[in-house]
Coordinates of C-alpha atoms in Angstrom, one line a residue:
X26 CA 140.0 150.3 277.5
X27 CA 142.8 148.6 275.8
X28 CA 142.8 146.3 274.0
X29 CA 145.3 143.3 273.3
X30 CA 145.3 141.7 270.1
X31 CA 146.4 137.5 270.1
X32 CA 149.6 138.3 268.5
X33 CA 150.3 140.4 271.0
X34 CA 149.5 137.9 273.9
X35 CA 151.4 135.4 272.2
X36 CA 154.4 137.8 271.8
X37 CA 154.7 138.7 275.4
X38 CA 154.4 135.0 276.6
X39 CA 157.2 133.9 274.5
X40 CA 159.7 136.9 274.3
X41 CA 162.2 135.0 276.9
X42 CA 162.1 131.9 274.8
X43 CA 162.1 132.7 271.6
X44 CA 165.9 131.6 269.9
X45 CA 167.9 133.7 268.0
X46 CA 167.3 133.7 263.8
X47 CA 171.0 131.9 263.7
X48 CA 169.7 128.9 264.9
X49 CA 167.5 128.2 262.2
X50 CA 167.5 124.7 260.6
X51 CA 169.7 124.5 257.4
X52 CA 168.0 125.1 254.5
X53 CA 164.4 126.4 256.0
X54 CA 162.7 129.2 254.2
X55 CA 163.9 131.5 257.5
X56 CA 167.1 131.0 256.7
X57 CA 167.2 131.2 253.2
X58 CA 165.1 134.0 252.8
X59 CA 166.3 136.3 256.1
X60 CA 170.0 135.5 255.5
X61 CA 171.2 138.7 254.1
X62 CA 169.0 140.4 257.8
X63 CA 171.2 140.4 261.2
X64 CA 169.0 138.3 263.9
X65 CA 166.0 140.0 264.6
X66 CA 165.6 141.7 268.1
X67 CA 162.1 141.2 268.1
X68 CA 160.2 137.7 268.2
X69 CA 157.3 136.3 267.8
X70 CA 155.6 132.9 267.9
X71 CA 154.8 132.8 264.4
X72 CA 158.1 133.4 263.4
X73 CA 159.3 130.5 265.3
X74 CA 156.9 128.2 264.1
X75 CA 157.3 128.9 260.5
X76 CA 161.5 128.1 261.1
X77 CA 160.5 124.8 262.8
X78 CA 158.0 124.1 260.0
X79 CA 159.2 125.6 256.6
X80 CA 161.2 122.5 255.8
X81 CA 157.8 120.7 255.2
X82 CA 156.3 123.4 253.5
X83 CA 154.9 122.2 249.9
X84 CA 157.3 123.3 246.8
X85 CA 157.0 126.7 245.5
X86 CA 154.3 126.8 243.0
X87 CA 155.3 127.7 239.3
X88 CA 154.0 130.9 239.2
X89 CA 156.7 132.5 237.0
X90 CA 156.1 129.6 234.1
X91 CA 152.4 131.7 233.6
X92 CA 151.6 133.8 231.2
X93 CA 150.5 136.8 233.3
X94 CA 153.1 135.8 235.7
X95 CA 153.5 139.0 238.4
X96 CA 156.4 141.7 237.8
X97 CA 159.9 140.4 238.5
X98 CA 161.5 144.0 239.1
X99 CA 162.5 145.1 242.2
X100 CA 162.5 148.8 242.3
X101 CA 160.9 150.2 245.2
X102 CA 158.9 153.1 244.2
X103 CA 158.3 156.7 246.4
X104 CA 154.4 155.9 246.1
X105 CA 155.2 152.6 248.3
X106 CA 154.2 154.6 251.7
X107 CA 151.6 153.7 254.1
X108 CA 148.8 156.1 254.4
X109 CA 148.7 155.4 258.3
X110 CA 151.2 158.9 260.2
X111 CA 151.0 157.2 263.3
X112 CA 154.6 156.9 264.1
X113 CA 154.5 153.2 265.5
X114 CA 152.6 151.7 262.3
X115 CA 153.9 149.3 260.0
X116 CA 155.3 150.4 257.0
X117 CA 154.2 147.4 255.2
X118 CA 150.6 148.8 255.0
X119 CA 150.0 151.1 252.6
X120 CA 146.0 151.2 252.9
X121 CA 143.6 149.9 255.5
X122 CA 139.8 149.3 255.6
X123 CA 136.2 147.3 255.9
X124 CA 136.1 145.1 252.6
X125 CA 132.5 143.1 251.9
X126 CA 132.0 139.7 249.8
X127 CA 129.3 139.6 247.4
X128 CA 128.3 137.3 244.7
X129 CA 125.7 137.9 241.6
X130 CA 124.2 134.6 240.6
X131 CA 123.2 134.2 237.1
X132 CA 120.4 135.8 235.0
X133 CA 116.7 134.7 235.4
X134 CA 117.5 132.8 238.5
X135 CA 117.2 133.3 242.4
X136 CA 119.3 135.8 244.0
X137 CA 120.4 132.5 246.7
X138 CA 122.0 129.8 243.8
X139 CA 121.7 126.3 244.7
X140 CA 124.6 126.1 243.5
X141 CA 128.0 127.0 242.4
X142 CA 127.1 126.6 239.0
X143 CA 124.7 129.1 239.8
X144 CA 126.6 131.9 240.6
X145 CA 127.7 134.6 237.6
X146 CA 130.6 136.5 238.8
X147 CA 132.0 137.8 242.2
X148 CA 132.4 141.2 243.5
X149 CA 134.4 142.7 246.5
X150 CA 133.6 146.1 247.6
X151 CA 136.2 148.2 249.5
X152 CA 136.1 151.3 252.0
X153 CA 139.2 152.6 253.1
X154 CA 139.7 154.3 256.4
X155 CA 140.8 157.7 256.2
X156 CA 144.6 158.3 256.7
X157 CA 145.2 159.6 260.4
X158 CA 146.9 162.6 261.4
X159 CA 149.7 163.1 264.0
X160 CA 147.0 165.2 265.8
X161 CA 144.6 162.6 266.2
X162 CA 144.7 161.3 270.2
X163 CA 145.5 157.9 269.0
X164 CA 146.7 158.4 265.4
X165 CA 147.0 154.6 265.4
X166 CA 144.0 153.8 266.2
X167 CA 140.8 154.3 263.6
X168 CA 138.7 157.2 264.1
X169 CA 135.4 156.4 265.5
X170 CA 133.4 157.8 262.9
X171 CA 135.8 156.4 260.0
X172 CA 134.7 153.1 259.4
X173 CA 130.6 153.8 260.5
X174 CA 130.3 156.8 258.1
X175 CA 129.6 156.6 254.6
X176 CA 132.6 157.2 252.7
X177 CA 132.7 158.7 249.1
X178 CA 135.8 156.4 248.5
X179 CA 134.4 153.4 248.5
X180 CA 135.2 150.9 245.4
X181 CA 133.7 148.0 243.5
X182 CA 135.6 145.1 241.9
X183 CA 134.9 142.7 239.9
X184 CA 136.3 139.2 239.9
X185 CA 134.5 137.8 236.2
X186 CA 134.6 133.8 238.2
X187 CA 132.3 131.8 240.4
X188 CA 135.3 131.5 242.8
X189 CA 138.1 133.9 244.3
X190 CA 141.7 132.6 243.8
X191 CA 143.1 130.1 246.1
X192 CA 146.7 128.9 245.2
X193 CA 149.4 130.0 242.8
X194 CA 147.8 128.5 240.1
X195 CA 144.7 130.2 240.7
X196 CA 145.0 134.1 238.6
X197 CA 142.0 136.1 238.1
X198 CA 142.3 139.3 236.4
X199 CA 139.3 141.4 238.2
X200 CA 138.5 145.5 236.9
X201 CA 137.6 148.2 238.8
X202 CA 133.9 148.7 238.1
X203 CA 133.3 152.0 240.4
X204 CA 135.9 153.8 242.1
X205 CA 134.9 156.8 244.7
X206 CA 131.5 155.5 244.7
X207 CA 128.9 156.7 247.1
X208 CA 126.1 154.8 249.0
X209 CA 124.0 155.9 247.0
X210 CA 125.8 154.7 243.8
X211 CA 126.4 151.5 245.4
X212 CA 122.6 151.4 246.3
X213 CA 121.0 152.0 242.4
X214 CA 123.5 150.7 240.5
X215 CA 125.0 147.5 242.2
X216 CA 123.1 146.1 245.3
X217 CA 119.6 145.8 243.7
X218 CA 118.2 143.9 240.5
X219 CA 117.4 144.7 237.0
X220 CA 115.7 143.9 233.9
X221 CA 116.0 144.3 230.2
X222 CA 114.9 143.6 226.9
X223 CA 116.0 141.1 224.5
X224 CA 114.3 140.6 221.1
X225 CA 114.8 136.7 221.1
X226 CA 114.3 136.1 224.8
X227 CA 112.0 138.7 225.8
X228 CA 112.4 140.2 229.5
X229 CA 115.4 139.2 231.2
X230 CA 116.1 139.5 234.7
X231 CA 119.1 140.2 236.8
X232 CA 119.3 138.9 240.4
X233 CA 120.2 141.2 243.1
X234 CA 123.6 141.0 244.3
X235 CA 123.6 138.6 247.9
X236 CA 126.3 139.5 250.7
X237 CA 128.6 136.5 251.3
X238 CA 130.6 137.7 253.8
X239 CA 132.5 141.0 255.9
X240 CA 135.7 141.9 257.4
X241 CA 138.8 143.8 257.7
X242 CA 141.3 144.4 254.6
X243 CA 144.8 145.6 254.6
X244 CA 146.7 146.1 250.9
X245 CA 150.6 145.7 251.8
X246 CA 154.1 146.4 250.5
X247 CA 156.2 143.6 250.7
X248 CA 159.7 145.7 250.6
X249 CA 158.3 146.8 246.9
X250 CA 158.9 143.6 245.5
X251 CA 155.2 142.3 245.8
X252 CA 152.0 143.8 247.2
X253 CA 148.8 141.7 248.8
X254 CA 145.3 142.2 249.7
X255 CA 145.1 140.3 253.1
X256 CA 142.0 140.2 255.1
X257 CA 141.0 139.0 258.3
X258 CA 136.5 138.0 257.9
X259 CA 134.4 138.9 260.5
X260 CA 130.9 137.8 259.2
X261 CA 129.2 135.6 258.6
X262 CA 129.2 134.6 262.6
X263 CA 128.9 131.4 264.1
X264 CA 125.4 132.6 265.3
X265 CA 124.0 132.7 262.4
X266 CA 124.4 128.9 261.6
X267 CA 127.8 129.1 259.4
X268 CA 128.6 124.9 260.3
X269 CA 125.5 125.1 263.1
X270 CA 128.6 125.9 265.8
X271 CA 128.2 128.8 268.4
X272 CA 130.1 131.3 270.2
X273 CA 133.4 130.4 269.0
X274 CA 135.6 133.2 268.8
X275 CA 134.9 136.8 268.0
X276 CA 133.2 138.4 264.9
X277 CA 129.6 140.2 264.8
X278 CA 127.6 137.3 266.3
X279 CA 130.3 135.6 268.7
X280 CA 132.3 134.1 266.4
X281 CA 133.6 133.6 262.4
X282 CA 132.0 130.2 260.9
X283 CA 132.3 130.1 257.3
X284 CA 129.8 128.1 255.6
X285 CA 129.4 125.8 252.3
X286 CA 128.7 128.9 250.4
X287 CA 131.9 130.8 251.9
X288 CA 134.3 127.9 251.9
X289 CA 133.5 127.1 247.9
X290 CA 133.9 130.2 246.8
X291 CA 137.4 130.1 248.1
X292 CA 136.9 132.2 251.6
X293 CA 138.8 131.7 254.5
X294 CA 138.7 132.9 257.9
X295 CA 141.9 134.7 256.7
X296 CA 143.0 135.1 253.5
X297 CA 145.2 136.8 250.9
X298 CA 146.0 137.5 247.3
X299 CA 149.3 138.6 245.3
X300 CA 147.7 141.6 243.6
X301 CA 149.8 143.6 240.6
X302 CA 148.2 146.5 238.5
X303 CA 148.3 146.0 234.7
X304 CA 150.3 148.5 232.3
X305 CA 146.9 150.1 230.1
X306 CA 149.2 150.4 227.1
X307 CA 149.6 146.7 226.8
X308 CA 146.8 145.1 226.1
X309 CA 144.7 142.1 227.9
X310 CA 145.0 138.0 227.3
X311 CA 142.8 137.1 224.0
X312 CA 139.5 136.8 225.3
X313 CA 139.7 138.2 228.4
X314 CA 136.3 140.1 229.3
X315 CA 137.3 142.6 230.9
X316 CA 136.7 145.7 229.1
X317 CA 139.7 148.6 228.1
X318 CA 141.9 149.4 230.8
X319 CA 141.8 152.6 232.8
X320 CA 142.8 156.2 231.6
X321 CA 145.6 157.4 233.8
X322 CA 147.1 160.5 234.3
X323 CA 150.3 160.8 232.8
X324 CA 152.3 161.0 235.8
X325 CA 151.1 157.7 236.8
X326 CA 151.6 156.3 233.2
X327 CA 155.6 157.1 234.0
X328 CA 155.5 155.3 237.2
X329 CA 154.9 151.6 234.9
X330 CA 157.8 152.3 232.6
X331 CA 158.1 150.2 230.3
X332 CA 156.7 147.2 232.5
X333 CA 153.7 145.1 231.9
X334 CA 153.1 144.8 235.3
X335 CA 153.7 146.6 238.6
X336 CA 152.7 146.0 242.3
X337 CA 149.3 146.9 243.1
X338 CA 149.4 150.7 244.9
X339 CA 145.8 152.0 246.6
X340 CA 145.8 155.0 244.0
X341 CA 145.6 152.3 240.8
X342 CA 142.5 150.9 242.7
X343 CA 140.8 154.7 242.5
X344 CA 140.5 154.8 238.4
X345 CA 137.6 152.8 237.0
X346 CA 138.5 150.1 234.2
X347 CA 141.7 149.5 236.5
X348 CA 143.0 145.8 236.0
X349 CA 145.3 143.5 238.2
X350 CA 146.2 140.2 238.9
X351 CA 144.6 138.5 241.7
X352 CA 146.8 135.5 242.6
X353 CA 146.0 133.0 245.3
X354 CA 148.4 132.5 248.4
X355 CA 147.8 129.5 249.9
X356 CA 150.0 129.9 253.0
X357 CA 146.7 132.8 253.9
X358 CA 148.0 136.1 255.5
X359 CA 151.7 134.9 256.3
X360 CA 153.7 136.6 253.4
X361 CA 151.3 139.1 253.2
X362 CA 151.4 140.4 257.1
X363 CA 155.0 139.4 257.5
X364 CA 156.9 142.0 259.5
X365 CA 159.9 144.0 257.8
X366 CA 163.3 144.2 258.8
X367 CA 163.1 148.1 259.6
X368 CA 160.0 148.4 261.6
X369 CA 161.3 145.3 263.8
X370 CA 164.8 147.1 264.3
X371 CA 162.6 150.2 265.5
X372 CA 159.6 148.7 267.4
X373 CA 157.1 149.4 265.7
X374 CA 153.7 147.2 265.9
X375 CA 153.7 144.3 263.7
X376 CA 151.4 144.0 260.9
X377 CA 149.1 141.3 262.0
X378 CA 148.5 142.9 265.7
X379 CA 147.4 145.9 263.4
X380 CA 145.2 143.8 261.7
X381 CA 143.8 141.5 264.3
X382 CA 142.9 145.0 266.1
X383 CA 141.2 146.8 263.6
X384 CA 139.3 143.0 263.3
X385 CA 138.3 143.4 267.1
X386 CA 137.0 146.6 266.5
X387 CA 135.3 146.1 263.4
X388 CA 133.6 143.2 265.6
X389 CA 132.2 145.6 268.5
X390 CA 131.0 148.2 265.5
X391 CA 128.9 145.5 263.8
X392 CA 127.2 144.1 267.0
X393 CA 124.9 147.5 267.4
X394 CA 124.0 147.8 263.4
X395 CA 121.5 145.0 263.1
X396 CA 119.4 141.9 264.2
X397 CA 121.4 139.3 262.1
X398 CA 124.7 139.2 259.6
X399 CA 122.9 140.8 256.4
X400 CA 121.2 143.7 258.5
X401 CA 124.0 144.7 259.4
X402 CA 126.3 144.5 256.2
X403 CA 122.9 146.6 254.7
X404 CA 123.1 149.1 257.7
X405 CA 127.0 149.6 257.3
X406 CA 126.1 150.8 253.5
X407 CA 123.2 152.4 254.6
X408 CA 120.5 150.5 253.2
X409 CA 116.8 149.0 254.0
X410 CA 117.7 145.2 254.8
X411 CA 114.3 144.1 253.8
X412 CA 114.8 145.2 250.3
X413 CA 117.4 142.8 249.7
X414 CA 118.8 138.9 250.1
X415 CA 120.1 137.5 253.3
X416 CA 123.7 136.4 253.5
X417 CA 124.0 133.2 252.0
X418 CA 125.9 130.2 254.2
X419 CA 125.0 127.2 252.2
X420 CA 123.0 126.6 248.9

């Protein structure tokens, strides 16, 4: 069965009425930033809303006034390539995959905090689906056993806030804690509690880590000037009691609903970050926890020059101690899943049909792993459900 993506809908609807790029209003963020591009043969909706609308955009945050401001050069590097060989994919995506939303709340206290005070620190855990080969039926498509078996790729961040970045103003510096990390790893060392010994305090206790939320993840190449961790959620589901709504929409249980937990930690239904990899042979901000940075090869050592800072490739995220800018993007998955001038000259699928796809998909996988939204974020890592917290929707 095919299946047709809302971009794609919305695509096919509006291909006759779509007007040309020339006939943007003076001055609108199309214009300006697309000038230098000849009209685009290929429309979309969202492209012609965000001409009608750009002129009442909000002003450009002041990102570049920042001290860990992103990298300003614009070399485009040979490692920019999308791990995808299907023909017809977009170059813009370099790696795709099922990311999960965890938080740890603080020593000592219940693994559900009542509040956002509560909470420690943040984690996101990523699994990347396996490039696909020309000789795959539907090299496009993931495999069926890609995203449901357990993958010895899969990596843990930390993000050292209560919160995920929002806006431009909002820069987190989060560290690879695991990288090729097994189930099994993830299992003993990261999903369950602890305790330990202090000699002043006695016994202390560490709260197991509670699932927040699940989706879809795509990190992206923004012609090598910028890259972005966009993803599309698809738990927690309405059925579970997100805003106490119902079969809205897809996702695992009928439907995406974020709740009071999800919305103050800074999840959307759709999000995205500006993400660039820190140079190891500079050091960190002054009182930044977050350890040494990682030991790279020398051949990747070259590939940062002399630069501080460098946009964020899938292979940085596969060394532990690993450290990059998170930056929030407040206009969600637009920049991030924008198309680029190449793949629209030759056809190929745009971006956010990519990702709303590999979204649907994810949504049919989870409905046959468990009874509610935690089973079955515990049965995708391969875990006993009733050993651990429920995903948390409100405190």
């Amino acid at each position: 069965m095919t299946t047709t993506t809302r971009s794609a809908a919305k695509k096919h609807e509006e291909a006759s009425a779509a007007p040309p790029a020339e006939h943007a209003e003076p001055g609108s963020k199309h214009k300006t930033d697309e000038s230098a591009a000849p009209p685009s043969p290929k429309r979309s909706k969202k492209a012609e809303k965000k001409e009608k609308g750009s002129a009442k955009e909000a002003p450009p945050s002041d990102e570049t006034k920042h001290e860990e401001q992103q990298p300003r050069d614009t070399h485009k590097t040979p490692q920019n390539e999308p791990t995808d060989q299907n023909k017809d994919a977009p170059s813009s995506i370099l790696e795709k995959g099922i990311i999960y939303f965890f938080h740890r709340a603080r020593v000592d206290t219940d693994p559900h905090p009542s509040s956002l005070n509560d909470i420690a620190r943040s984690y996101l855990l990523l699994r990347p689906l396996a490039p696909k080969s020309k000789d795959d039926p539907d090299p496009g498509k993931p495999a069926a056993d890609a995203a449901a078996s357990p993958s010895d790729k899969a990596r843990l961040i930390l993000v050292p806030k209560k919160t995920l970045p929002r806006t431009g103003r909002d820069r987190w510096t989060a560290v690879v804690e695991k990288a090729g990390a097994s189930f099994a790893q993830l299992r003993d060392e990261f999903l369950g509690g602890s305790e330990y010994e202090t000699k002043t305090r006695g016994t202390r206790h560490t709260p197991a880590a509670t699932p927040v939320g699940e989706g879809v993840y795509a990190i992206t190449s923004t012609g090598g000037r910028a890259s972005h961790l966009a993803y599309l959620l698809t738990l927690p589901s309405a059925s579970e009691g997100g805003n106490g709504k119902e079969g809205e929409g897809k996702g695992g249980g009928g439907g995406v609903e974020l709740g009071e937990v999800q919305k103050k930690m800074g999840l959307r239904e759709r999000g995205s970050f500006v993400v660039s990899t820190r140079n190891p042979e500079f050091g960190g901000p002054e009182g930044a926890r977050v350890g040494k940075g990682a030991e790279y090869p020398e051949e990747l050592l070259k590939e940062f020059r002399s630069l501080r800072w460098v946009p964020t490739q899938p292979k940085h995220l596969d060394y532990v101690g690993t450290q990059f800018l998170m930056v929030g993007e407040s206009s969600g998955v637009e920049k991030a899943l924008e198309p680029q001038e190449e793949d629209v000259k030759e056809g190929k699928e745009e971006p956010e049909e990519e990702m709303e796809r590999l979204e649907e998909e994810d949504a049919e996988r989870l409905e046959g792993l468990g009874e509610d939204d935690a089973g079955r974020i515990y049965a995708d890592l391969q875990v006993d459900a009733r050993e651990y917290p429920k995903l948390q929707t409100s405190f």
